[in-house]
Amino acid sequence: MLTPKQESYCQNREVLKMTQRQAYYKAYPTSTKWKPETVDNSAYDLERKPEILARIKELREQQGAIIAAEAAWTR
């Protein structure tokens, strides 16, 4: 189960299409005081966790289904 911050990170990455750094800053506001390299490393580590990868994959599939439905509707 993901924490609210982890879920926010996943949503920012897949739904809002943010970069790893942007998504991490938004999900973890205290990280704005860190060096950019530290944020990048933390975001990289977070995104390699199996539960985060699974949630991002799930969101990606949902977004793909929405796009496909919209494309079929406009035909």
JSON list of N, CA, C and O in Angstrom, two decimals, residues 17-54:
[
{"chain": "A", "resi": 17, "resn": "LYS", "atom": "N", "xyz": [2.05, 14.13, -16.17]},
{"chain": "A", "resi": 17, "resn": "LYS", "atom": "CA", "xyz": [3.22, 14.02, -17.06]},
{"chain": "A", "resi": 17, "resn": "LYS", "atom": "C", "xyz": [4.39, 14.91, -16.62]},
{"chain": "A", "resi": 17, "resn": "LYS", "atom": "O", "xyz": [5.03, 15.55, -17.43]},
{"chain": "A", "resi": 18, "resn": "MET", "atom": "N", "xyz": [4.65, 14.92, -15.32]},
{"chain": "A", "resi": 18, "resn": "MET", "atom": "CA", "xyz": [5.79, 15.67, -14.79]},
{"chain": "A", "resi": 18, "resn": "MET", "atom": "C", "xyz": [7.05, 14.84, -14.88]},
{"chain": "A", "resi": 18, "resn": "MET", "atom": "O", "xyz": [7.00, 13.61, -14.96]},
{"chain": "A", "resi": 19, "resn": "THR", "atom": "N", "xyz": [8.18, 15.51, -14.83]},
{"chain": "A", "resi": 19, "resn": "THR", "atom": "CA", "xyz": [9.46, 14.82, -14.75]},
{"chain": "A", "resi": 19, "resn": "THR", "atom": "C", "xyz": [9.58, 14.22, -13.35]},
{"chain": "A", "resi": 19, "resn": "THR", "atom": "O", "xyz": [8.82, 14.57, -12.44]},
{"chain": "A", "resi": 20, "resn": "GLN", "atom": "N", "xyz": [10.58, 13.35, -13.18]},
{"chain": "A", "resi": 20, "resn": "GLN", "atom": "CA", "xyz": [10.80, 12.76, -11.85]},
{"chain": "A", "resi": 20, "resn": "GLN", "atom": "C", "xyz": [11.04, 13.86, -10.82]},
{"chain": "A", "resi": 20, "resn": "GLN", "atom": "O", "xyz": [10.48, 13.83, -9.73]},
{"chain": "A", "resi": 21, "resn": "ARG", "atom": "N", "xyz": [11.86, 14.83, -11.17]},
{"chain": "A", "resi": 21, "resn": "ARG", "atom": "CA", "xyz": [12.19, 15.90, -10.22]},
{"chain": "A", "resi": 21, "resn": "ARG", "atom": "C", "xyz": [10.96, 16.73, -9.88]},
{"chain": "A", "resi": 21, "resn": "ARG", "atom": "O", "xyz": [10.69, 17.00, -8.71]},
{"chain": "A", "resi": 22, "resn": "GLN", "atom": "N", "xyz": [10.19, 17.13, -10.88]},
{"chain": "A", "resi": 22, "resn": "GLN", "atom": "CA", "xyz": [9.00, 17.94, -10.63]},
{"chain": "A", "resi": 22, "resn": "GLN", "atom": "C", "xyz": [7.99, 17.18, -9.77]},
{"chain": "A", "resi": 22, "resn": "GLN", "atom": "O", "xyz": [7.40, 17.75, -8.84]},
{"chain": "A", "resi": 23, "resn": "ALA", "atom": "N", "xyz": [7.79, 15.92, -10.08]},
{"chain": "A", "resi": 23, "resn": "ALA", "atom": "CA", "xyz": [6.84, 15.10, -9.33]},
{"chain": "A", "resi": 23, "resn": "ALA", "atom": "C", "xyz": [7.29, 14.94, -7.88]},
{"chain": "A", "resi": 23, "resn": "ALA", "atom": "O", "xyz": [6.46, 14.99, -6.96]},
{"chain": "A", "resi": 24, "resn": "TYR", "atom": "N", "xyz": [8.58, 14.78, -7.67]},
{"chain": "A", "resi": 24, "resn": "TYR", "atom": "CA", "xyz": [9.10, 14.61, -6.31]},
{"chain": "A", "resi": 24, "resn": "TYR", "atom": "C", "xyz": [8.94, 15.91, -5.53]},
{"chain": "A", "resi": 24, "resn": "TYR", "atom": "O", "xyz": [8.52, 15.88, -4.38]},
{"chain": "A", "resi": 25, "resn": "TYR", "atom": "N", "xyz": [9.27, 17.04, -6.15]},
{"chain": "A", "resi": 25, "resn": "TYR", "atom": "CA", "xyz": [9.10, 18.34, -5.48]},
{"chain": "A", "resi": 25, "resn": "TYR", "atom": "C", "xyz": [7.65, 18.55, -5.05]},
{"chain": "A", "resi": 25, "resn": "TYR", "atom": "O", "xyz": [7.39, 19.03, -3.95]},
{"chain": "A", "resi": 26, "resn": "LYS", "atom": "N", "xyz": [6.71, 18.21, -5.93]},
{"chain": "A", "resi": 26, "resn": "LYS", "atom": "CA", "xyz": [5.30, 18.43, -5.61]},
{"chain": "A", "resi": 26, "resn": "LYS", "atom": "C", "xyz": [4.81, 17.47, -4.53]},
{"chain": "A", "resi": 26, "resn": "LYS", "atom": "O", "xyz": [4.04, 17.86, -3.65]},
{"chain": "A", "resi": 27, "resn": "ALA", "atom": "N", "xyz": [5.23, 16.23, -4.58]},
{"chain": "A", "resi": 27, "resn": "ALA", "atom": "CA", "xyz": [4.78, 15.24, -3.60]},
{"chain": "A", "resi": 27, "resn": "ALA", "atom": "C", "xyz": [5.47, 15.42, -2.24]},
{"chain": "A", "resi": 27, "resn": "ALA", "atom": "O", "xyz": [4.88, 15.12, -1.21]},
{"chain": "A", "resi": 28, "resn": "TYR", "atom": "N", "xyz": [6.70, 15.87, -2.27]},
{"chain": "A", "resi": 28, "resn": "TYR", "atom": "CA", "xyz": [7.50, 16.05, -1.05]},
{"chain": "A", "resi": 28, "resn": "TYR", "atom": "C", "xyz": [7.98, 17.50, -1.00]},
{"chain": "A", "resi": 28, "resn": "TYR", "atom": "O", "xyz": [9.12, 17.80, -1.35]},
{"chain": "A", "resi": 29, "resn": "PRO", "atom": "N", "xyz": [7.12, 18.44, -0.56]},
{"chain": "A", "resi": 29, "resn": "PRO", "atom": "CA", "xyz": [7.46, 19.87, -0.60]},
{"chain": "A", "resi": 29, "resn": "PRO", "atom": "C", "xyz": [8.72, 20.26, 0.17]},
{"chain": "A", "resi": 29, "resn": "PRO", "atom": "O", "xyz": [9.40, 21.21, -0.21]},
{"chain": "A", "resi": 30, "resn": "THR", "atom": "N", "xyz": [9.08, 19.52, 1.21]},
{"chain": "A", "resi": 30, "resn": "THR", "atom": "CA", "xyz": [10.29, 19.88, 1.95]},
{"chain": "A", "resi": 30, "resn": "THR", "atom": "C", "xyz": [11.56, 19.65, 1.13]},
{"chain": "A", "resi": 30, "resn": "THR", "atom": "O", "xyz": [12.61, 20.18, 1.47]},
{"chain": "A", "resi": 31, "resn": "SER", "atom": "N", "xyz": [11.44, 18.89, 0.06]},
{"chain": "A", "resi": 31, "resn": "SER", "atom": "CA", "xyz": [12.60, 18.60, -0.78]},
{"chain": "A", "resi": 31, "resn": "SER", "atom": "C", "xyz": [13.05, 19.82, -1.59]},
{"chain": "A", "resi": 31, "resn": "SER", "atom": "O", "xyz": [14.12, 19.79, -2.19]},
{"chain": "A", "resi": 32, "resn": "THR", "atom": "N", "xyz": [12.27, 20.88, -1.60]},
{"chain": "A", "resi": 32, "resn": "THR", "atom": "CA", "xyz": [12.67, 22.08, -2.34]},
{"chain": "A", "resi": 32, "resn": "THR", "atom": "C", "xyz": [13.91, 22.72, -1.74]},
{"chain": "A", "resi": 32, "resn": "THR", "atom": "O", "xyz": [14.57, 23.50, -2.41]},
{"chain": "A", "resi": 33, "resn": "LYS", "atom": "N", "xyz": [14.24, 22.36, -0.51]},
{"chain": "A", "resi": 33, "resn": "LYS", "atom": "CA", "xyz": [15.43, 22.89, 0.15]},
{"chain": "A", "resi": 33, "resn": "LYS", "atom": "C", "xyz": [16.68, 22.07, -0.17]},
{"chain": "A", "resi": 33, "resn": "LYS", "atom": "O", "xyz": [17.78, 22.45, 0.17]},
{"chain": "A", "resi": 34, "resn": "TRP", "atom": "N", "xyz": [16.50, 20.94, -0.82]},
{"chain": "A", "resi": 34, "resn": "TRP", "atom": "CA", "xyz": [17.61, 20.03, -1.13]},
{"chain": "A", "resi": 34, "resn": "TRP", "atom": "C", "xyz": [18.31, 20.44, -2.41]},
{"chain": "A", "resi": 34, "resn": "TRP", "atom": "O", "xyz": [17.76, 21.14, -3.24]},
{"chain": "A", "resi": 35, "resn": "LYS", "atom": "N", "xyz": [19.50, 19.90, -2.58]},
{"chain": "A", "resi": 35, "resn": "LYS", "atom": "CA", "xyz": [20.21, 20.09, -3.84]},
{"chain": "A", "resi": 35, "resn": "LYS", "atom": "C", "xyz": [19.47, 19.31, -4.93]},
{"chain": "A", "resi": 35, "resn": "LYS", "atom": "O", "xyz": [18.91, 18.24, -4.66]},
{"chain": "A", "resi": 36, "resn": "PRO", "atom": "N", "xyz": [19.48, 19.81, -6.17]},
{"chain": "A", "resi": 36, "resn": "PRO", "atom": "CA", "xyz": [18.79, 19.10, -7.25]},
{"chain": "A", "resi": 36, "resn": "PRO", "atom": "C", "xyz": [19.28, 17.67, -7.43]},
{"chain": "A", "resi": 36, "resn": "PRO", "atom": "O", "xyz": [18.48, 16.77, -7.72]},
{"chain": "A", "resi": 37, "resn": "GLU", "atom": "N", "xyz": [20.56, 17.42, -7.23]},
{"chain": "A", "resi": 37, "resn": "GLU", "atom": "CA", "xyz": [21.10, 16.07, -7.38]},
{"chain": "A", "resi": 37, "resn": "GLU", "atom": "C", "xyz": [20.51, 15.12, -6.34]},
{"chain": "A", "resi": 37, "resn": "GLU", "atom": "O", "xyz": [20.25, 13.95, -6.63]},
{"chain": "A", "resi": 38, "resn": "THR", "atom": "N", "xyz": [20.29, 15.63, -5.14]},
{"chain": "A", "resi": 38, "resn": "THR", "atom": "CA", "xyz": [19.72, 14.82, -4.07]},
{"chain": "A", "resi": 38, "resn": "THR", "atom": "C", "xyz": [18.27, 14.46, -4.40]},
{"chain": "A", "resi": 38, "resn": "THR", "atom": "O", "xyz": [17.84, 13.32, -4.20]},
{"chain": "A", "resi": 39, "resn": "VAL", "atom": "N", "xyz": [17.54, 15.43, -4.93]},
{"chain": "A", "resi": 39, "resn": "VAL", "atom": "CA", "xyz": [16.15, 15.19, -5.33]},
{"chain": "A", "resi": 39, "resn": "VAL", "atom": "C", "xyz": [16.10, 14.16, -6.44]},
{"chain": "A", "resi": 39, "resn": "VAL", "atom": "O", "xyz": [15.29, 13.24, -6.42]},
{"chain": "A", "resi": 40, "resn": "ASP", "atom": "N", "xyz": [16.99, 14.32, -7.43]},
{"chain": "A", "resi": 40, "resn": "ASP", "atom": "CA", "xyz": [17.03, 13.38, -8.54]},
{"chain": "A", "resi": 40, "resn": "ASP", "atom": "C", "xyz": [17.31, 11.96, -8.06]},
{"chain": "A", "resi": 40, "resn": "ASP", "atom": "O", "xyz": [16.66, 11.00, -8.50]},
{"chain": "A", "resi": 41, "resn": "ASN", "atom": "N", "xyz": [18.26, 11.82, -7.15]},
{"chain": "A", "resi": 41, "resn": "ASN", "atom": "CA", "xyz": [18.60, 10.50, -6.62]},
{"chain": "A", "resi": 41, "resn": "ASN", "atom": "C", "xyz": [17.44, 9.90, -5.82]},
{"chain": "A", "resi": 41, "resn": "ASN", "atom": "O", "xyz": [17.15, 8.71, -5.94]},
{"chain": "A", "resi": 42, "resn": "SER", "atom": "N", "xyz": [16.78, 10.73, -5.02]},
{"chain": "A", "resi": 42, "resn": "SER", "atom": "CA", "xyz": [15.65, 10.25, -4.23]},
{"chain": "A", "resi": 42, "resn": "SER", "atom": "C", "xyz": [14.49, 9.84, -5.13]},
{"chain": "A", "resi": 42, "resn": "SER", "atom": "O", "xyz": [13.84, 8.82, -4.88]},
{"chain": "A", "resi": 43, "resn": "ALA", "atom": "N", "xyz": [14.23, 10.63, -6.16]},
{"chain": "A", "resi": 43, "resn": "ALA", "atom": "CA", "xyz": [13.15, 10.29, -7.10]},
{"chain": "A", "resi": 43, "resn": "ALA", "atom": "C", "xyz": [13.48, 9.00, -7.84]},
{"chain": "A", "resi": 43, "resn": "ALA", "atom": "O", "xyz": [12.60, 8.15, -8.05]},
{"chain": "A", "resi": 44, "resn": "TYR", "atom": "N", "xyz": [14.73, 8.85, -8.23]},
{"chain": "A", "resi": 44, "resn": "TYR", "atom": "CA", "xyz": [15.16, 7.63, -8.93]},
{"chain": "A", "resi": 44, "resn": "TYR", "atom": "C", "xyz": [14.95, 6.42, -8.02]},
{"chain": "A", "resi": 44, "resn": "TYR", "atom": "O", "xyz": [14.40, 5.40, -8.45]},
{"chain": "A", "resi": 45, "resn": "ASP", "atom": "N", "xyz": [15.40, 6.53, -6.77]},
{"chain": "A", "resi": 45, "resn": "ASP", "atom": "CA", "xyz": [15.25, 5.42, -5.82]},
{"chain": "A", "resi": 45, "resn": "ASP", "atom": "C", "xyz": [13.77, 5.10, -5.58]},
{"chain": "A", "resi": 45, "resn": "ASP", "atom": "O", "xyz": [13.38, 3.93, -5.52]},
{"chain": "A", "resi": 46, "resn": "LEU", "atom": "N", "xyz": [12.96, 6.14, -5.46]},
{"chain": "A", "resi": 46, "resn": "LEU", "atom": "CA", "xyz": [11.53, 5.93, -5.22]},
{"chain": "A", "resi": 46, "resn": "LEU", "atom": "C", "xyz": [10.89, 5.20, -6.40]},
{"chain": "A", "resi": 46, "resn": "LEU", "atom": "O", "xyz": [10.12, 4.25, -6.22]},
{"chain": "A", "resi": 47, "resn": "GLU", "atom": "N", "xyz": [11.23, 5.62, -7.60]},
{"chain": "A", "resi": 47, "resn": "GLU", "atom": "CA", "xyz": [10.60, 5.05, -8.78]},
{"chain": "A", "resi": 47, "resn": "GLU", "atom": "C", "xyz": [11.07, 3.62, -9.06]},
{"chain": "A", "resi": 47, "resn": "GLU", "atom": "O", "xyz": [10.46, 2.93, -9.86]},
{"chain": "A", "resi": 48, "resn": "ARG", "atom": "N", "xyz": [12.08, 3.14, -8.42]},
{"chain": "A", "resi": 48, "resn": "ARG", "atom": "CA", "xyz": [12.56, 1.77, -8.60]},
{"chain": "A", "resi": 48, "resn": "ARG", "atom": "C", "xyz": [11.92, 0.80, -7.62]},
{"chain": "A", "resi": 48, "resn": "ARG", "atom": "O", "xyz": [12.13, -0.40, -7.73]},
{"chain": "A", "resi": 49, "resn": "LYS", "atom": "N", "xyz": [11.13, 1.30, -6.69]},
{"chain": "A", "resi": 49, "resn": "LYS", "atom": "CA", "xyz": [10.45, 0.41, -5.74]},
{"chain": "A", "resi": 49, "resn": "LYS", "atom": "C", "xyz": [9.34, -0.34, -6.47]},
{"chain": "A", "resi": 49, "resn": "LYS", "atom": "O", "xyz": [8.60, 0.24, -7.26]},
{"chain": "A", "resi": 50, "resn": "PRO", "atom": "N", "xyz": [9.20, -1.63, -6.20]},
{"chain": "A", "resi": 50, "resn": "PRO", "atom": "CA", "xyz": [8.20, -2.44, -6.92]},
{"chain": "A", "resi": 50, "resn": "PRO", "atom": "C", "xyz": [6.77, -1.92, -6.81]},
{"chain": "A", "resi": 50, "resn": "PRO", "atom": "O", "xyz": [6.03, -1.93, -7.79]},
{"chain": "A", "resi": 51, "resn": "GLU", "atom": "N", "xyz": [6.38, -1.44, -5.64]},
{"chain": "A", "resi": 51, "resn": "GLU", "atom": "CA", "xyz": [5.01, -0.96, -5.48]},
{"chain": "A", "resi": 51, "resn": "GLU", "atom": "C", "xyz": [4.77, 0.33, -6.26]},
{"chain": "A", "resi": 51, "resn": "GLU", "atom": "O", "xyz": [3.68, 0.56, -6.79]},
{"chain": "A", "resi": 52, "resn": "ILE", "atom": "N", "xyz": [5.80, 1.15, -6.39]},
{"chain": "A", "resi": 52, "resn": "ILE", "atom": "CA", "xyz": [5.69, 2.39, -7.17]},
{"chain": "A", "resi": 52, "resn": "ILE", "atom": "C", "xyz": [5.63, 2.03, -8.66]},
{"chain": "A", "resi": 52, "resn": "ILE", "atom": "O", "xyz": [4.81, 2.57, -9.40]},
{"chain": "A", "resi": 53, "resn": "LEU", "atom": "N", "xyz": [6.49, 1.13, -9.09]},
{"chain": "A", "resi": 53, "resn": "LEU", "atom": "CA", "xyz": [6.47, 0.70, -10.49]},
{"chain": "A", "resi": 53, "resn": "LEU", "atom": "C", "xyz": [5.12, 0.11, -10.87]},
{"chain": "A", "resi": 53, "resn": "LEU", "atom": "O", "xyz": [4.59, 0.39, -11.95]},
{"chain": "A", "resi": 54, "resn": "ALA", "atom": "N", "xyz": [4.54, -0.68, -9.98]},
{"chain": "A", "resi": 54, "resn": "ALA", "atom": "CA", "xyz": [3.24, -1.30, -10.26]},
{"chain": "A", "resi": 54, "resn": "ALA", "atom": "C", "xyz": [2.15, -0.24, -10.37]},
{"chain": "A", "resi": 54, "resn": "ALA", "atom": "O", "xyz": [1.30, -0.31, -11.26]}
]
